[in-house]
CSV table of C-alpha atoms and ligand atoms in Angstrom, one decimal:
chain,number,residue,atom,x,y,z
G,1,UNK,CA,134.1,85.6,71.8
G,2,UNK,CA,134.1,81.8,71.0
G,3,UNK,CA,137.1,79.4,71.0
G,4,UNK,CA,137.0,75.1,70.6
G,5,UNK,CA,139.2,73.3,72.3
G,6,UNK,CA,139.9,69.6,72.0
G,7,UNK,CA,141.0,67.6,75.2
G,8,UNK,CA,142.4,64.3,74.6
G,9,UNK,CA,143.1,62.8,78.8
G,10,UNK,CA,141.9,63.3,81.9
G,11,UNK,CA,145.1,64.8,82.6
G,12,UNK,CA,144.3,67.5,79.9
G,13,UNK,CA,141.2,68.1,81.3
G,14,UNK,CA,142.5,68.9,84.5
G,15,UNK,CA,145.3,71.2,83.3
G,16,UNK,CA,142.8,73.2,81.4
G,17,UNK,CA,140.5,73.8,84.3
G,18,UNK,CA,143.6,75.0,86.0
G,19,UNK,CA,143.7,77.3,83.9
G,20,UNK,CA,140.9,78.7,83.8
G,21,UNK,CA,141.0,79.1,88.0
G,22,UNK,CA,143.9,81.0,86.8
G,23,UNK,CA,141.6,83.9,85.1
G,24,UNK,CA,138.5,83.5,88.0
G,25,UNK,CA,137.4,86.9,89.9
G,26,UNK,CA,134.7,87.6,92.7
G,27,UNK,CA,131.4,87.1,91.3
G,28,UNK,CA,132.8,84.8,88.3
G,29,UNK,CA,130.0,82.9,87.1
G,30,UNK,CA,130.8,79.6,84.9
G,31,UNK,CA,127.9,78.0,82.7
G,32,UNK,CA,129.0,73.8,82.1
G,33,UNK,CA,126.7,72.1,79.6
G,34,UNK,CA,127.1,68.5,78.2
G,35,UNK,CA,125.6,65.0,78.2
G,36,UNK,CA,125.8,63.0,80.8
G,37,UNK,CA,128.5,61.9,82.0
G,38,UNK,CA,130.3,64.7,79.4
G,39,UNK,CA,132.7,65.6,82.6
G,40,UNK,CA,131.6,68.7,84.5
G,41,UNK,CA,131.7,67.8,87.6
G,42,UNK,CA,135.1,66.1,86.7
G,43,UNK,CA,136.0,69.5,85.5
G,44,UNK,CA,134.4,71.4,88.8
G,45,UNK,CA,136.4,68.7,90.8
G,46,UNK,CA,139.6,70.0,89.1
G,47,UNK,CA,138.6,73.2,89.4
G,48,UNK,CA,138.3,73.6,93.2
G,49,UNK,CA,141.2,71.5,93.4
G,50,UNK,CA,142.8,74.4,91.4
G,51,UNK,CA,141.5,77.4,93.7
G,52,UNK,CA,143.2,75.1,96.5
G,53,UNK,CA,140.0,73.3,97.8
G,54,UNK,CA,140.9,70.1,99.6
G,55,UNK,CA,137.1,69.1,100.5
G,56,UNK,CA,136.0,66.2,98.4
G,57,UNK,CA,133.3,67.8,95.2
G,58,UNK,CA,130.6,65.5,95.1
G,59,UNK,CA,127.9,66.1,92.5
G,60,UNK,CA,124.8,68.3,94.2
G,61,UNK,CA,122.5,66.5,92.0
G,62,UNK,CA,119.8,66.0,94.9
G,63,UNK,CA,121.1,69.1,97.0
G,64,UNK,CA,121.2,71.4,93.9
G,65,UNK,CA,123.7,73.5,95.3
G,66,UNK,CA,127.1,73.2,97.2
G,67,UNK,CA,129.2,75.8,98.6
G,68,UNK,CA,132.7,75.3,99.5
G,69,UNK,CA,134.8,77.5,101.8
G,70,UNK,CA,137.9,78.9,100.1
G,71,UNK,CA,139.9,82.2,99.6
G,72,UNK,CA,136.9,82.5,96.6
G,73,UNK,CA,134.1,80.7,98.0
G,74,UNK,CA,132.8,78.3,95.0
G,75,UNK,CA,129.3,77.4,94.4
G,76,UNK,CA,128.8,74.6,92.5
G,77,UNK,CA,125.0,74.1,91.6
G,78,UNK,CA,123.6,71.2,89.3
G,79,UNK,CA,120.4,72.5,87.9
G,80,UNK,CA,119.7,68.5,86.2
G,81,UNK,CA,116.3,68.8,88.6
G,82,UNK,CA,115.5,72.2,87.5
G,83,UNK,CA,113.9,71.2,84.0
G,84,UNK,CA,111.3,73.8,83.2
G,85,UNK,CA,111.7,76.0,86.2
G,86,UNK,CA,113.6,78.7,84.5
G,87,UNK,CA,114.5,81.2,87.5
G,88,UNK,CA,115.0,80.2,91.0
G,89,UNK,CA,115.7,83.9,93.1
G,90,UNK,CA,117.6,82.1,96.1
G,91,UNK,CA,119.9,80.4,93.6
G,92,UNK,CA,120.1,83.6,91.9
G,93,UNK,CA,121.7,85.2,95.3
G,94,UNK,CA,124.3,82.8,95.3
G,95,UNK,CA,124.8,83.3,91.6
G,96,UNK,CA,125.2,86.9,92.3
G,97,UNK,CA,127.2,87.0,95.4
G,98,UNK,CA,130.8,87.4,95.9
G,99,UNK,CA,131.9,84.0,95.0
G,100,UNK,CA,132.4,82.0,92.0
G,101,UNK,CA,129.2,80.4,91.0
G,102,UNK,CA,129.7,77.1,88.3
G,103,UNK,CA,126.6,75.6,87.1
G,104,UNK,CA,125.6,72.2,85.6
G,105,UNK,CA,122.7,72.1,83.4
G,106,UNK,CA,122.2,75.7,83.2
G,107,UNK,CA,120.2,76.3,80.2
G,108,UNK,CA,117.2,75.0,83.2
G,109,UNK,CA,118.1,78.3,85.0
G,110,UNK,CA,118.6,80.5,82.1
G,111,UNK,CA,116.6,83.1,83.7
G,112,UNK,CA,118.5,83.7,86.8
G,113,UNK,CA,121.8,84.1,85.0
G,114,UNK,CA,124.1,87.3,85.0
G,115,UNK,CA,124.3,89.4,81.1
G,116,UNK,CA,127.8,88.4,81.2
G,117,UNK,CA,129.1,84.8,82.0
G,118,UNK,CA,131.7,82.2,80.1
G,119,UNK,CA,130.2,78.7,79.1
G,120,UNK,CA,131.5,75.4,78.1
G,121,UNK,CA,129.7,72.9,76.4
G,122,UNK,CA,132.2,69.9,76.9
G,123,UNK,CA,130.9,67.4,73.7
G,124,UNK,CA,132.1,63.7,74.1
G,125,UNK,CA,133.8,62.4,71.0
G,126,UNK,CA,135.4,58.9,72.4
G,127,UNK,CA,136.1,57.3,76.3
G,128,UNK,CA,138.4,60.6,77.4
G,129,UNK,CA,138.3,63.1,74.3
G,130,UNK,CA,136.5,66.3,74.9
G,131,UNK,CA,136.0,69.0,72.5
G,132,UNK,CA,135.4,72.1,74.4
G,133,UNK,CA,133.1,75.1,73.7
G,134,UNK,CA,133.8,78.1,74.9
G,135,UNK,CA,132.1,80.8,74.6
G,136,UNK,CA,132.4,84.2,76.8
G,137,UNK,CA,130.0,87.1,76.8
G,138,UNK,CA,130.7,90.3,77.9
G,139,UNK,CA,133.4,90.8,80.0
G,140,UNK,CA,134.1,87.0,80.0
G,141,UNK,CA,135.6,87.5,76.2
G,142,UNK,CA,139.1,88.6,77.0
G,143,UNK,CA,139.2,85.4,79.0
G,144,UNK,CA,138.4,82.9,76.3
G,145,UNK,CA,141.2,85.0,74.8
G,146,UNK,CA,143.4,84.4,77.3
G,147,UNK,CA,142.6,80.3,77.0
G,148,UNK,CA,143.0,80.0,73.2
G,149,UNK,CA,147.0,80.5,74.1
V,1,UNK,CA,107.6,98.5,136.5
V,2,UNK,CA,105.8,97.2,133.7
V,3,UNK,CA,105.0,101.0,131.9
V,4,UNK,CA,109.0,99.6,130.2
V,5,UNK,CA,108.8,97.9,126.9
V,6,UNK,CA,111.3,96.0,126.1
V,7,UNK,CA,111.6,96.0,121.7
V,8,UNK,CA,113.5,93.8,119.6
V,9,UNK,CA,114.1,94.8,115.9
V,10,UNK,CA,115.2,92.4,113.3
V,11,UNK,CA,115.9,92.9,110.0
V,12,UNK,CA,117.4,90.5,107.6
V,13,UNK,CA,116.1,92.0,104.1
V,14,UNK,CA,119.3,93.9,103.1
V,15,UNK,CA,122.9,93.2,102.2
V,16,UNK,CA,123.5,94.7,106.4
V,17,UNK,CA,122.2,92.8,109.0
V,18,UNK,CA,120.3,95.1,111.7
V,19,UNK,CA,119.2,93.5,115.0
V,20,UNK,CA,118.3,96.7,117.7
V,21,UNK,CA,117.2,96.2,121.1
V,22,UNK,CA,115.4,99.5,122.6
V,23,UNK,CA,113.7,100.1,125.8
V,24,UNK,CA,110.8,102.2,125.0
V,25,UNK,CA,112.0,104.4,122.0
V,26,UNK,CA,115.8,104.0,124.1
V,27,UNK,CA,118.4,102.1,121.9
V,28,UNK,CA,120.4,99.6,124.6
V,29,UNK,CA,122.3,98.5,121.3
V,30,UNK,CA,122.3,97.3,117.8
V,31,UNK,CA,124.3,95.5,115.3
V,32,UNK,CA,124.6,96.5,111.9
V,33,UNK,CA,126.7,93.8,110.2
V,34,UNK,CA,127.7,93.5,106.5
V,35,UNK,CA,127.2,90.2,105.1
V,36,UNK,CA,127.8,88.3,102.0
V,37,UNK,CA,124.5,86.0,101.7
V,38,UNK,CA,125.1,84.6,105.2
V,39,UNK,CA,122.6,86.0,107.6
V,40,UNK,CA,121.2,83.0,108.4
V,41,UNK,CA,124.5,82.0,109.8
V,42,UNK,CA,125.0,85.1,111.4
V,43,UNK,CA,121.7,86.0,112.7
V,44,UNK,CA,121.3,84.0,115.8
V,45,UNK,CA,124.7,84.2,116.8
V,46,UNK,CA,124.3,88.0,117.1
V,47,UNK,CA,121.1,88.2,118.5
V,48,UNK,CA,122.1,86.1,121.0
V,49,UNK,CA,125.6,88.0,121.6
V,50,UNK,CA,123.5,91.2,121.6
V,51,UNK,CA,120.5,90.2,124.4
V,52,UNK,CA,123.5,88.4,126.9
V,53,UNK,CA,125.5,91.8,126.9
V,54,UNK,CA,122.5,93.4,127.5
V,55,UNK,CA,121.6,90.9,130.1
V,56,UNK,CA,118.2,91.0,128.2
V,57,UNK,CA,116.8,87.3,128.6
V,58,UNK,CA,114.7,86.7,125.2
V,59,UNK,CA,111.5,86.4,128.4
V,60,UNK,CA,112.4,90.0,128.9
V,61,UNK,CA,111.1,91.1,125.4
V,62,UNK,CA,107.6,92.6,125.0
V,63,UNK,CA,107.4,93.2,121.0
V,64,UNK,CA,109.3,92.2,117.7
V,65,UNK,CA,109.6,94.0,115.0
V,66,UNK,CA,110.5,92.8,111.8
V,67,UNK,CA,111.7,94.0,108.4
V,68,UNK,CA,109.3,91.9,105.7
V,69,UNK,CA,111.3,93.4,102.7
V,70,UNK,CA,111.3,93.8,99.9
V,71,UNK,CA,114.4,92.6,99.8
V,72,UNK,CA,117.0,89.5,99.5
V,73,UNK,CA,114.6,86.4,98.8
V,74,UNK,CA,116.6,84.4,101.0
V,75,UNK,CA,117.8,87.0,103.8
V,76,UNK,CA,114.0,88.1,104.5
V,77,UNK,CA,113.0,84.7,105.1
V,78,UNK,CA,115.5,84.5,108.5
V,79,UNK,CA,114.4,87.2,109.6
V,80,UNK,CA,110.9,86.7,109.6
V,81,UNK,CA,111.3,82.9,110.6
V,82,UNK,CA,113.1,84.2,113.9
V,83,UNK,CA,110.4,86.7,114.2
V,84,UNK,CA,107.8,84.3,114.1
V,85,UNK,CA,109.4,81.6,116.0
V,86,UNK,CA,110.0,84.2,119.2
V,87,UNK,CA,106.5,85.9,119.1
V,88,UNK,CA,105.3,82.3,118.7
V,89,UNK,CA,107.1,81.2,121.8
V,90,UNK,CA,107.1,83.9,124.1
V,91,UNK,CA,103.5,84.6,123.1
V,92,UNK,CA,104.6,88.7,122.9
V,93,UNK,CA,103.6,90.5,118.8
V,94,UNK,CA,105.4,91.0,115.9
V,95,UNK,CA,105.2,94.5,114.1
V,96,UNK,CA,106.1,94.1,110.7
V,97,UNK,CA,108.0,96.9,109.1
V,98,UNK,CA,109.2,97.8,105.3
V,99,UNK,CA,113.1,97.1,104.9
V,100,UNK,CA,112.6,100.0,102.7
V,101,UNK,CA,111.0,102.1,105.2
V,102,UNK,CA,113.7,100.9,107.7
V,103,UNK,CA,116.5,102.3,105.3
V,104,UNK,CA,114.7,105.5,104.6
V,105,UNK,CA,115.1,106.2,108.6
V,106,UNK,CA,118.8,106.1,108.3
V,107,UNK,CA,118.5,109.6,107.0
V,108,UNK,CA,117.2,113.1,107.7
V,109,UNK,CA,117.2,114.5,104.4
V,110,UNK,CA,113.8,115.8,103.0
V,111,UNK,CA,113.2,113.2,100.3
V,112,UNK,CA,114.9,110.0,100.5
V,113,UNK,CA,115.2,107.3,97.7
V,114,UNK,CA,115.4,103.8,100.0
V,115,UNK,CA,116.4,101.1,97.2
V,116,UNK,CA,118.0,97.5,97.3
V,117,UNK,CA,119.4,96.0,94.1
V,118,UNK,CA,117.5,93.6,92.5
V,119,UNK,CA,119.7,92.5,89.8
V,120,UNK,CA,119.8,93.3,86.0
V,121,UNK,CA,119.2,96.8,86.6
V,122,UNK,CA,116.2,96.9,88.8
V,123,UNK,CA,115.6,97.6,92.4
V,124,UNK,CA,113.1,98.1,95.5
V,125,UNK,CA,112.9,101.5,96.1
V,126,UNK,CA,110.3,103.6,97.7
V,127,UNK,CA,109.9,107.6,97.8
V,128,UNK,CA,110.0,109.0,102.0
V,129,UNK,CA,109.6,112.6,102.7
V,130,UNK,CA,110.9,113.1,106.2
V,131,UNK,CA,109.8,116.0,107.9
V,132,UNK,CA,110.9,117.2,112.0
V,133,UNK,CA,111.5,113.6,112.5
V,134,UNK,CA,108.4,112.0,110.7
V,135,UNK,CA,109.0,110.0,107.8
V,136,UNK,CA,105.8,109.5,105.4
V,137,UNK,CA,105.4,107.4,102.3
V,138,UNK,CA,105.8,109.5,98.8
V,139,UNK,CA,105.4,106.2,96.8
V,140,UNK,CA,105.0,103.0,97.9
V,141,UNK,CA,107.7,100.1,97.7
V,142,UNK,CA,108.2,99.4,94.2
V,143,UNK,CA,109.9,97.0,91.5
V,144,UNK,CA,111.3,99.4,89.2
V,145,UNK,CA,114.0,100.3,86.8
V,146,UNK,CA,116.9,102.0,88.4
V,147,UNK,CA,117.9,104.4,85.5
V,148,UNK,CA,114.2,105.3,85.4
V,149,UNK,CA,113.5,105.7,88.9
V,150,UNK,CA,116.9,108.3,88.9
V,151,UNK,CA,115.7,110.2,86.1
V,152,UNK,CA,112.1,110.3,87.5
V,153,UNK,CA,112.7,111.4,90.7
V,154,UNK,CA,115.1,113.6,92.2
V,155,UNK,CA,116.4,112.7,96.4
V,156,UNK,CA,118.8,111.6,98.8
V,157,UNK,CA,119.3,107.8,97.2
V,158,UNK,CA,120.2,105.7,100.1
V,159,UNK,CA,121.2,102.0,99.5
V,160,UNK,CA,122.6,101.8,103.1
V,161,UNK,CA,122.7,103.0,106.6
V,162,UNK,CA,121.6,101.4,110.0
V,163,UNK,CA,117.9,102.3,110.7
V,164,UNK,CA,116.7,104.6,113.1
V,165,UNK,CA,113.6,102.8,114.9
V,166,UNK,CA,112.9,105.8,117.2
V,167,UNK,CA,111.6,107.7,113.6
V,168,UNK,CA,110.2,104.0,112.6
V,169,UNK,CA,107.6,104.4,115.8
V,170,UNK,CA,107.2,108.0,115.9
V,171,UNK,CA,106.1,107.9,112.7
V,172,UNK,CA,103.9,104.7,113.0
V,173,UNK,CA,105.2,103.1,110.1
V,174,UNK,CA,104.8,99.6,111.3
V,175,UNK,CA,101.6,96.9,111.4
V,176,UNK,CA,100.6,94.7,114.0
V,177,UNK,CA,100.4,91.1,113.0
V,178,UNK,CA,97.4,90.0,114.0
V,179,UNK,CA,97.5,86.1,113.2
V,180,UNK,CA,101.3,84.6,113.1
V,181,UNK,CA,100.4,82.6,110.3
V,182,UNK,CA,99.8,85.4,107.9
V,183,UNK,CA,103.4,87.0,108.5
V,184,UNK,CA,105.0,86.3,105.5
V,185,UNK,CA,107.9,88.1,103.4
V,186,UNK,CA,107.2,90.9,100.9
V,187,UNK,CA,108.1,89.1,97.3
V,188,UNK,CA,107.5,92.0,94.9
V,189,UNK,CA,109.4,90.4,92.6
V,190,UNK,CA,107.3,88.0,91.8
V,191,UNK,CA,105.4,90.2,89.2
V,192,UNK,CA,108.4,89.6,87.0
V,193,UNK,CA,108.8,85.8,87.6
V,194,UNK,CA,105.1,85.1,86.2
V,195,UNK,CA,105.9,87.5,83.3
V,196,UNK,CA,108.4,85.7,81.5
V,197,UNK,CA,106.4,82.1,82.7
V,198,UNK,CA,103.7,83.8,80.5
V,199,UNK,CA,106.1,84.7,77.8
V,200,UNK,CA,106.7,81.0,78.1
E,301,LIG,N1,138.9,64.1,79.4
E,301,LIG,C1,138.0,63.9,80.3
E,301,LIG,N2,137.4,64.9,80.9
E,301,LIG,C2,136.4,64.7,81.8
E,301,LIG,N3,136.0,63.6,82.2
E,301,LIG,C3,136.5,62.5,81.6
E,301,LIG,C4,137.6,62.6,80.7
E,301,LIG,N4,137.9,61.4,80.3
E,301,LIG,C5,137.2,60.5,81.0
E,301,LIG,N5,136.3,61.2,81.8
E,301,LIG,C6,135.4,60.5,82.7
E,301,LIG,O1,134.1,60.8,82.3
E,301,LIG,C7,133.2,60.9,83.5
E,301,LIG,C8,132.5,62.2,83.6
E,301,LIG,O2,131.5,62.2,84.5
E,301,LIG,P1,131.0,63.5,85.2
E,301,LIG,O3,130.2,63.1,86.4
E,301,LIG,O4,132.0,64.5,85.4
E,301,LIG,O5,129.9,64.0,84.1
E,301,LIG,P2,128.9,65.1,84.2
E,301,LIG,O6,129.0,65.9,82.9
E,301,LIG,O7,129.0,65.9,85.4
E,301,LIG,O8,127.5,64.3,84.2
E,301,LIG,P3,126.1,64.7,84.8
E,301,LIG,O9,125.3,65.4,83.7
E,301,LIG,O10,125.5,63.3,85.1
E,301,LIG,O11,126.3,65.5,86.0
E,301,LIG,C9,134.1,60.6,84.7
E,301,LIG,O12,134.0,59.3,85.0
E,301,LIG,C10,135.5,60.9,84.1
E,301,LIG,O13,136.5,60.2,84.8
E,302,LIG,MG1,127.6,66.3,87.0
């Protein structure tokens, strides 16, 4: 299932990540691809703000990954080092676990993903308009579903 | 009174963290604690909990044994680095033990299926006959399939259950470290990470 989604504000942006923390479950793993500076962690910022997380989210650039406490523990992991490493198993615990795992740069990690997952390639057409890819395999179908509305 | 041993067993491999503290082949106590990915936040806060309402000093302790997986990538690690860390300190020896072989001990039927998940459809499993008590190794610890390992072979498939480490001993299913520096976790998945790097 694939849906494309244009975002014109920053506002936007953060309304549509609130909804998608509307449609997260245990073990919910989110895939965030883009350019630099495209907006995911703007977008995981929102997103934990969403699932009521009141810790600032920095970008784990140099740390890799970030957990953050919450009724839904999220793991936010930037894999921007990773280039070329593929699979990484203690990452792949976390992306496994009980959480919900959202990854920058995950096509570095591509072998430690889940069958099913949703991604968003956020593309950058001007200074704050997004046009949002979405696509969700498997199970993560009937949520893209439940975004397109 | 030094004919007393005093045994600490740590295992960190699974999804359940097991810490056991036995006199001889005499449990004083154990924890066996469910975790989510956090025994190395957990670990030492137990064991600690665990020795003081003993009133078991960690100078009291004659042997370690530890689980080496296969297992968690991450979870085996604690346990083995607290493992090494006391032996190293208190100068006492580590026994290392398969996590595998640890589960098995849980239970008394005649073949037992041990396995962890390992993702995507594979686990660590082994193949234990246990017999009056003794446990012995069908098949080794193993990376394999789990819909090919069920229709393969036919047991008791246990996934969890706190160890038993009176069978453990009895059945002299553990190895004496002989130099520190070789005790290392069991990776057996590693097979599969330098596949697909060859598959490039
Ligand atoms: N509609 C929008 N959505 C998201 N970010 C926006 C939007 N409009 C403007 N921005 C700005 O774009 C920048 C996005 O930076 P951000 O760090 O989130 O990018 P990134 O994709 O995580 O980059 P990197 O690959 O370096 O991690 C922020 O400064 C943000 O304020
Ligand atoms: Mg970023």
């Amino acid at each position: 299932m694939k849906m494309t989604k244009t975002i014109y504000t920053l506002a936007e942006m953060e309304e549509f990540a609130r909804a998608v923390a509307q449609t997260l479950f245990p073990g919910f793993v989110l895939c965030l691809s883009g350019d630099l500076g495209a907006g995911k962690t703007t977008f995981t910022q929102f997103l934990g703000k969403a699932m009521g997380i009141n810790e600032v989210i920095t970008s784990p650039t140099f740390t890799i990954l970030k957990t953050y406490k919450s009724a839904l523990d999220l793991h936010h992991i930037d894999a921007y080092r990773l280039e070329g490493v593929y699979q990484d198993e203690s990452l792949e615990e976390v992306i496994f676990s009980h959480g919900v795992t959202v990854i920058e740069w995950y096509e570095h990690l591509l072998g430690s993903l889940p069958k099913d997952y949703l991604s968003i390639e956020i593309e950058t057409r001007d200074s704050t308009t997004r046009v949002l890819h979405l696509e969700g395999r498997g199970k993560y179908g009937i949520i893209v579903n439940a975004l397109s509305d | 009174m030094a004919s007393s041993l005093m045994r600490l067993v740590i295992d960190s491999a699974t999804e359940y963290l097991y810490l056991a503290l036995y006199e001889n082949l005499q449990k004083r106590d154990s924890v066996y604690l469910k975790g989510d990915n956090n025994h190395s936040e957990t670990l030492m806060v137990e064991l600690k909990r665990l020795l003081e309402q003993q009133g078991v000093r960690p100078q009291n302790l004659d042997e370690i044994y530890v689980g080496v997986g296969p297992g968690s990538y991450t979870g085996v690690r604690i346990g083995v680095v607290v493992a090494k860390i006391l032996a190293y300190s208190l100068n006492i020896p580590v026994y290392t033990i398969s996590s595998l072989t640890l589960l098995a001990s849980s239970e008394k039927s005649l073949l037992i299926v041990p396995y962890i998940d390992a993702r995507r459809g594979y686990v660590f499993a082994s193949v234990m006959r246990c017999q009056e008590g003794i446990l012995t190794t069908v098949n080794d610890d193993a990376y394999c399939n789990f819909e090919e390992l069920k229709a393969t072979v036919d047991g008791t498939y246990i996934c969890a259950g706190e160890p038993d480490f009176a069978v453990i001993y009895r059945s002299q299913l553990f190895v004496r470290v002989d130099n520190l520096h070789h005790l290392a976790p069991v990776y057996l998945r590693k097979t599969e990470a330098e596949t697909n790097l060859n598959k490039g």
